[in-house]
Amino acid sequence: VTITYQWLDADGNVLSETGELTLTPETVQPTQVLTCLAIATDGELEISAEDNVTVENTVPVVDSVSISPETVHVDTLLECSFEASDADVEELTVSYSWTQNGTEVGTDASLQLNPQDFSDEDVIACVVTVEDGYEGTASNSAEVVIENTAPVIGYTTITPESPYSYDTLTCTANDVVDLEVDDVTISYQWSIDGEIQTETSNMLIGPFLVGALVSCQTTPNDGKTEGDTSNGDVTINNTAPTVDSIAVTPSIVYADT
């Protein structure tokens, strides 16, 4: 008795003429019905039998998800990227879900943060879901935590701008910005000709030597992070002498005095 085999697809195409059929994504697709036909003959009579099998779908896999950049502040533009695979080599459709502390805030591949809607220590997650067209889905996610942004001082000034020896100097930190709108405190460090002074308020009282270079260093702190320092300086000017009074003697003069 001789037995021969044929593997047929749903359209009757012969895929193999052996007892085994190796499946590949190029030859079969999920949900496709395959038929194994066995034919037995003794040289005179021939009989056949068949059995069917349905190709099951293999769900895709989201291998990894990442959010860039790694360091995140309340004004950062976030990008979500992923790596996915599918054993059936099917075209995958992807969807994104951004969450802020568990609440969805976006569905695009990117998410622009802003100080009005986000705060430091918020947990931002990106969930990536892929679907293969045969109801096979897979998801994976990544998350980042928003870091506090250090406050910034625009510039530092000392007034008066042209001081004299007995003036009182006032140091001002201008254009102070904190993205999280935290309360910012300013610390002051005065120095005269490079020598640090004991005064730590925003005012420095004279007298000062003429020609001395007085500097004020300001440092912002929002209660969480200390920002970069800013410096301002002035040079002490010489005070012009004054004449308090003039007296002419004698008070009565004559032509021959």
mmCIF file of C-alpha atoms in Angstrom:
data_model
loop_
_atom_site.group_PDB
_atom_site.id
_atom_site.type_symbol
_atom_site.label_atom_id
_atom_site.label_comp_id
_atom_site.label_asym_id
_atom_site.label_seq_id
_atom_site.Cartn_x
_atom_site.Cartn_y
_atom_site.Cartn_z
ATOM 1 C CA VAL A 1 0.000 0.000 0.000
ATOM 2 C CA THR A 2 1.322 3.367 -0.985
ATOM 3 C CA ILE A 3 0.209 6.523 0.837
ATOM 4 C CA THR A 4 0.658 9.977 -0.595
ATOM 5 C CA TYR A 5 -0.170 13.326 0.992
ATOM 6 C CA GLN A 6 -1.275 16.718 -0.124
ATOM 7 C CA TRP A 7 -1.654 19.893 1.884
ATOM 8 C CA LEU A 8 -4.205 22.272 0.407
ATOM 9 C CA ASP A 9 -5.250 25.788 1.286
ATOM 10 C CA ALA A 10 -8.857 26.990 1.226
ATOM 11 C CA ASP A 11 -8.570 27.766 -2.488
ATOM 12 C CA GLY A 12 -7.360 24.271 -3.334
ATOM 13 C CA ASN A 13 -3.770 25.297 -3.925
ATOM 14 C CA VAL A 14 -1.272 22.557 -3.148
ATOM 15 C CA LEU A 15 1.152 23.730 -0.459
ATOM 16 C CA SER A 16 3.023 20.466 0.049
ATOM 17 C CA GLU A 17 3.025 16.864 -1.117
ATOM 18 C CA THR A 18 4.652 15.354 1.943
ATOM 19 C CA GLY A 19 3.305 14.301 5.298
ATOM 20 C CA GLU A 20 4.601 17.483 6.865
ATOM 21 C CA LEU A 21 3.953 21.153 6.144
ATOM 22 C CA THR A 22 6.148 23.891 7.511
ATOM 23 C CA LEU A 23 4.160 27.066 7.922
ATOM 24 C CA THR A 24 5.576 30.510 7.195
ATOM 25 C CA PRO A 25 3.947 33.944 7.186
ATOM 26 C CA GLU A 26 4.562 34.061 3.453
ATOM 27 C CA THR A 27 2.454 30.957 2.745
ATOM 28 C CA VAL A 28 -0.385 31.117 5.267
ATOM 29 C CA GLN A 29 -2.262 33.695 7.308
ATOM 30 C CA PRO A 30 -4.152 33.465 10.604
ATOM 31 C CA THR A 31 -7.713 32.025 10.432
ATOM 32 C CA GLN A 32 -6.836 30.207 7.198
ATOM 33 C CA VAL A 33 -8.132 26.619 6.966
ATOM 34 C CA LEU A 34 -5.624 24.000 5.773
ATOM 35 C CA THR A 35 -6.554 20.533 4.578
ATOM 36 C CA CYS A 36 -4.377 17.441 4.769
ATOM 37 C CA LEU A 37 -5.432 14.890 2.125
ATOM 38 C CA ALA A 38 -4.084 11.339 2.467
ATOM 39 C CA ILE A 39 -4.442 8.970 -0.497
ATOM 40 C CA ALA A 40 -3.806 5.227 -0.101
ATOM 41 C CA THR A 41 -3.520 2.821 -3.050
ATOM 42 C CA ASP A 42 -2.582 -0.846 -3.504
ATOM 43 C CA GLY A 43 -2.117 -0.548 -7.243
ATOM 44 C CA GLU A 44 -5.708 -1.364 -7.998
ATOM 45 C CA LEU A 45 -7.890 0.503 -5.521
ATOM 46 C CA GLU A 46 -7.517 3.987 -4.107
ATOM 47 C CA ILE A 47 -9.067 5.556 -1.035
ATOM 48 C CA SER A 48 -8.602 8.985 0.521
ATOM 49 C CA ALA A 49 -9.271 10.755 3.774
ATOM 50 C CA GLU A 50 -8.776 14.317 4.873
ATOM 51 C CA ASP A 51 -8.631 16.455 7.967
ATOM 52 C CA ASN A 52 -8.675 20.190 8.481
ATOM 53 C CA VAL A 53 -6.780 22.533 10.740
ATOM 54 C CA THR A 54 -7.200 26.281 11.296
ATOM 55 C CA VAL A 55 -4.163 28.500 11.550
ATOM 56 C CA GLU A 56 -4.290 30.349 14.863
ATOM 57 C CA ASN A 57 -3.221 33.967 15.179
ATOM 58 C CA THR A 58 -0.068 34.706 17.160
ATOM 59 C CA VAL A 59 -0.516 37.869 19.183
ATOM 60 C CA PRO A 60 2.098 40.596 18.651
ATOM 61 C CA VAL A 61 4.570 41.632 21.328
ATOM 62 C CA VAL A 62 5.571 45.133 22.395
ATOM 63 C CA ASP A 63 9.181 44.436 23.293
ATOM 64 C CA SER A 64 10.008 47.833 24.787
ATOM 65 C CA VAL A 65 8.703 51.361 25.315
ATOM 66 C CA SER A 66 10.842 54.391 26.076
ATOM 67 C CA ILE A 67 10.226 58.079 26.807
ATOM 68 C CA SER A 68 12.719 60.758 25.842
ATOM 69 C CA PRO A 69 14.343 62.830 27.126
ATOM 70 C CA GLU A 70 15.226 61.098 30.386
ATOM 71 C CA THR A 71 15.347 64.347 32.361
ATOM 72 C CA VAL A 72 11.885 65.915 32.381
ATOM 73 C CA HIS A 73 10.697 69.343 33.517
ATOM 74 C CA VAL A 74 7.267 70.976 33.393
ATOM 75 C CA ASP A 75 7.935 72.501 29.955
ATOM 76 C CA THR A 76 9.538 69.461 28.267
ATOM 77 C CA LEU A 77 8.368 67.968 24.972
ATOM 78 C CA LEU A 78 8.127 64.200 25.533
ATOM 79 C CA GLU A 79 8.475 61.591 22.784
ATOM 80 C CA CYS A 80 7.272 57.993 23.150
ATOM 81 C CA SER A 81 8.970 55.280 21.083
ATOM 82 C CA PHE A 82 8.647 51.515 21.034
ATOM 83 C CA GLU A 83 9.861 48.249 19.546
ATOM 84 C CA ALA A 84 7.267 45.629 18.570
ATOM 85 C CA SER A 85 7.294 42.286 16.784
ATOM 86 C CA ASP A 86 4.746 39.920 15.274
ATOM 87 C CA ALA A 87 5.479 36.284 14.453
ATOM 88 C CA ASP A 88 2.947 36.391 11.625
ATOM 89 C CA VAL A 89 4.709 39.435 10.106
ATOM 90 C CA GLU A 90 1.437 41.311 10.016
ATOM 91 C CA GLU A 91 1.189 45.067 9.672
ATOM 92 C CA LEU A 92 0.589 46.491 13.128
ATOM 93 C CA THR A 93 -1.495 49.503 14.032
ATOM 94 C CA VAL A 94 -0.371 51.463 17.082
ATOM 95 C CA SER A 95 -2.124 53.677 19.591
ATOM 96 C CA TYR A 96 -0.696 55.790 22.413
ATOM 97 C CA SER A 97 -2.072 56.786 25.770
ATOM 98 C CA TRP A 98 -0.291 59.349 27.946
ATOM 99 C CA THR A 99 -1.307 59.542 31.587
ATOM 100 C CA GLN A 100 -0.579 62.036 34.349
ATOM 101 C CA ASN A 101 -0.785 60.323 37.717
ATOM 102 C CA GLY A 102 -3.157 57.791 36.148
ATOM 103 C CA THR A 103 -5.366 60.235 34.221
ATOM 104 C CA GLU A 104 -5.169 60.249 30.419
ATOM 105 C CA VAL A 105 -3.830 63.509 29.008
ATOM 106 C CA GLY A 106 -2.809 62.632 25.433
ATOM 107 C CA THR A 107 -3.090 60.109 22.594
ATOM 108 C CA ASP A 108 -0.287 61.162 20.231
ATOM 109 C CA ALA A 109 3.281 59.908 20.008
ATOM 110 C CA SER A 110 4.444 63.118 21.709
ATOM 111 C CA LEU A 111 3.242 65.122 24.694
ATOM 112 C CA GLN A 112 4.069 68.777 25.352
ATOM 113 C CA LEU A 113 4.186 69.576 29.055
ATOM 114 C CA ASN A 114 3.405 73.042 30.395
ATOM 115 C CA PRO A 115 3.652 74.666 33.840
ATOM 116 C CA GLN A 116 -0.084 75.379 33.945
ATOM 117 C CA ASP A 117 -1.187 71.727 33.791
ATOM 118 C CA PHE A 118 1.802 69.798 35.133
ATOM 119 C CA SER A 119 3.857 69.906 38.326
ATOM 120 C CA ASP A 120 7.128 68.491 39.548
ATOM 121 C CA GLU A 121 6.808 64.959 40.968
ATOM 122 C CA ASP A 122 3.954 64.151 38.557
ATOM 123 C CA VAL A 123 4.284 60.632 37.143
ATOM 124 C CA ILE A 124 3.931 60.668 33.357
ATOM 125 C CA ALA A 125 3.402 57.322 31.623
ATOM 126 C CA CYS A 126 3.148 56.325 27.972
ATOM 127 C CA VAL A 127 1.181 53.162 27.175
ATOM 128 C CA VAL A 128 1.702 51.730 23.685
ATOM 129 C CA THR A 129 -0.862 49.283 22.282
ATOM 130 C CA VAL A 130 -0.446 47.430 18.979
ATOM 131 C CA GLU A 131 -3.039 45.414 17.034
ATOM 132 C CA ASP A 132 -2.372 42.954 14.246
ATOM 133 C CA GLY A 133 -5.699 43.034 12.400
ATOM 134 C CA TYR A 134 -6.841 39.664 13.744
ATOM 135 C CA GLU A 135 -7.881 41.010 17.156
ATOM 136 C CA GLY A 136 -4.476 40.229 18.549
ATOM 137 C CA THR A 137 -3.307 43.060 20.792
ATOM 138 C CA ALA A 138 -0.392 43.721 23.112
ATOM 139 C CA SER A 139 0.620 46.634 25.337
ATOM 140 C CA ASN A 140 3.644 47.876 27.197
ATOM 141 C CA SER A 141 4.491 51.106 28.973
ATOM 142 C CA ALA A 142 7.204 53.378 30.341
ATOM 143 C CA GLU A 143 7.063 56.233 32.821
ATOM 144 C CA VAL A 144 9.052 59.235 33.981
ATOM 145 C CA VAL A 145 8.787 61.593 36.946
ATOM 146 C CA ILE A 146 8.824 65.353 36.386
ATOM 147 C CA GLU A 147 11.784 66.944 38.150
ATOM 148 C CA ASN A 148 11.739 70.345 39.819
ATOM 149 C CA THR A 149 13.135 73.192 37.743
ATOM 150 C CA ALA A 150 15.620 75.448 39.492
ATOM 151 C CA PRO A 151 14.562 79.118 39.705
ATOM 152 C CA VAL A 152 16.414 81.638 37.563
ATOM 153 C CA ILE A 153 17.515 85.233 38.226
ATOM 154 C CA GLY A 154 17.592 87.413 35.118
ATOM 155 C CA TYR A 155 20.155 89.894 36.430
ATOM 156 C CA THR A 156 21.306 91.589 39.640
ATOM 157 C CA THR A 157 21.604 95.325 40.251
ATOM 158 C CA ILE A 158 22.990 97.514 43.034
ATOM 159 C CA THR A 159 21.507 100.933 43.696
ATOM 160 C CA PRO A 160 22.441 103.678 43.597
ATOM 161 C CA GLU A 161 24.324 102.948 40.405
ATOM 162 C CA SER A 162 26.953 105.631 41.120
ATOM 163 C CA PRO A 163 27.375 105.435 44.902
ATOM 164 C CA TYR A 164 29.506 107.553 47.242
ATOM 165 C CA SER A 165 31.329 106.640 50.432
ATOM 166 C CA TYR A 166 28.421 107.193 52.822
ATOM 167 C CA ASP A 167 25.611 105.784 50.708
ATOM 168 C CA THR A 168 23.579 102.734 51.704
ATOM 169 C CA LEU A 169 23.653 100.145 48.914
ATOM 170 C CA THR A 170 20.631 98.018 47.976
ATOM 171 C CA CYS A 171 20.947 94.747 46.040
ATOM 172 C CA THR A 172 18.032 93.578 43.856
ATOM 173 C CA ALA A 173 17.503 90.278 42.016
ATOM 174 C CA ASN A 174 15.516 91.093 38.870
ATOM 175 C CA ASP A 175 13.322 88.976 36.584
ATOM 176 C CA VAL A 176 13.175 86.001 38.956
ATOM 177 C CA VAL A 177 11.410 83.086 37.223
ATOM 178 C CA ASP A 178 10.246 79.750 38.624
ATOM 179 C CA LEU A 179 8.379 77.507 36.180
ATOM 180 C CA GLU A 180 6.411 75.797 38.943
ATOM 181 C CA VAL A 181 5.485 79.208 40.396
ATOM 182 C CA ASP A 182 6.980 78.210 43.752
ATOM 183 C CA ASP A 183 7.824 80.883 46.326
ATOM 184 C CA VAL A 184 11.440 81.848 45.690
ATOM 185 C CA THR A 185 13.745 83.186 48.395
ATOM 186 C CA ILE A 186 16.887 85.136 47.538
ATOM 187 C CA SER A 187 20.117 84.943 49.529
ATOM 188 C CA TYR A 188 22.723 87.721 49.347
ATOM 189 C CA GLN A 189 26.482 87.762 49.652
ATOM 190 C CA TRP A 190 28.348 91.078 49.665
ATOM 191 C CA SER A 191 32.026 91.531 48.965
ATOM 192 C CA ILE A 192 34.315 94.569 48.813
ATOM 193 C CA ASP A 193 37.348 94.248 46.563
ATOM 194 C CA GLY A 194 36.867 90.480 46.699
ATOM 195 C CA GLU A 195 36.606 90.237 50.499
ATOM 196 C CA ILE A 196 33.329 88.670 51.628
ATOM 197 C CA GLN A 197 31.353 90.736 54.129
ATOM 198 C CA THR A 198 29.309 89.521 57.092
ATOM 199 C CA GLU A 199 26.164 91.293 55.919
ATOM 200 C CA THR A 200 23.639 88.843 54.385
ATOM 201 C CA SER A 201 20.647 91.137 53.822
ATOM 202 C CA ASN A 202 19.944 93.002 50.613
ATOM 203 C CA MET A 203 21.411 96.242 52.060
ATOM 204 C CA LEU A 204 25.006 97.227 52.820
ATOM 205 C CA ILE A 205 25.737 100.368 54.842
ATOM 206 C CA GLY A 206 28.859 102.520 54.304
ATOM 207 C CA PRO A 207 31.250 104.121 54.740
ATOM 208 C CA PHE A 208 33.245 102.759 51.828
ATOM 209 C CA LEU A 209 36.685 103.611 50.525
ATOM 210 C CA VAL A 210 36.739 105.636 47.344
ATOM 211 C CA GLY A 211 37.463 103.391 44.373
ATOM 212 C CA ALA A 212 36.343 100.209 46.174
ATOM 213 C CA LEU A 213 34.556 97.601 44.040
ATOM 214 C CA VAL A 214 31.433 96.450 45.858
ATOM 215 C CA SER A 215 29.809 93.253 44.579
ATOM 216 C CA CYS A 216 26.541 91.528 45.433
ATOM 217 C CA GLN A 217 25.921 87.861 44.617
ATOM 218 C CA THR A 218 22.307 86.670 44.638
ATOM 219 C CA THR A 219 21.168 83.034 44.765
ATOM 220 C CA PRO A 220 17.547 81.869 44.245
ATOM 221 C CA ASN A 221 15.977 78.906 46.055
ATOM 222 C CA ASP A 222 12.419 77.610 45.562
ATOM 223 C CA GLY A 223 12.482 75.413 48.656
ATOM 224 C CA LYS A 224 13.540 72.383 46.620
ATOM 225 C CA THR A 225 16.370 73.437 44.355
ATOM 226 C CA GLU A 226 18.970 76.189 44.456
ATOM 227 C CA GLY A 227 19.426 78.053 41.198
ATOM 228 C CA ASP A 228 22.502 79.588 39.617
ATOM 229 C CA THR A 229 23.967 82.707 41.176
ATOM 230 C CA SER A 230 23.831 86.166 39.627
ATOM 231 C CA ASN A 231 26.208 89.058 40.276
ATOM 232 C CA GLY A 232 26.112 92.826 40.228
ATOM 233 C CA ASP A 233 28.772 95.381 41.208
ATOM 234 C CA VAL A 234 29.419 99.102 41.554
ATOM 235 C CA THR A 235 32.480 101.275 42.166
ATOM 236 C CA ILE A 236 32.497 103.827 44.968
ATOM 237 C CA ASN A 237 32.902 107.373 43.639
ATOM 238 C CA ASN A 238 34.835 110.209 45.191
ATOM 239 C CA THR A 239 32.686 112.841 46.852
ATOM 240 C CA ALA A 240 33.538 116.343 45.703
ATOM 241 C CA PRO A 241 34.615 118.667 48.535
ATOM 242 C CA THR A 242 32.202 121.391 49.628
ATOM 243 C CA VAL A 243 32.804 124.943 50.815
ATOM 244 C CA ASP A 244 30.720 125.554 53.925
ATOM 245 C CA SER A 245 31.361 129.319 54.203
ATOM 246 C CA ILE A 246 33.562 132.153 53.000
ATOM 247 C CA ALA A 247 34.790 135.004 55.201
ATOM 248 C CA VAL A 248 36.588 138.148 54.061
ATOM 249 C CA THR A 249 38.634 140.149 56.574
ATOM 250 C CA PRO A 250 38.669 142.830 57.468
ATOM 251 C CA SER A 251 35.018 143.476 56.968
ATOM 252 C CA ILE A 252 35.681 147.147 56.237
ATOM 253 C CA VAL A 253 38.326 147.881 53.690
ATOM 254 C CA TYR A 254 39.852 151.124 52.358
ATOM 255 C CA ALA A 255 41.656 151.902 49.208
ATOM 256 C CA ASP A 256 45.024 151.499 50.930
ATOM 257 C CA THR A 257 44.117 148.333 52.942
#
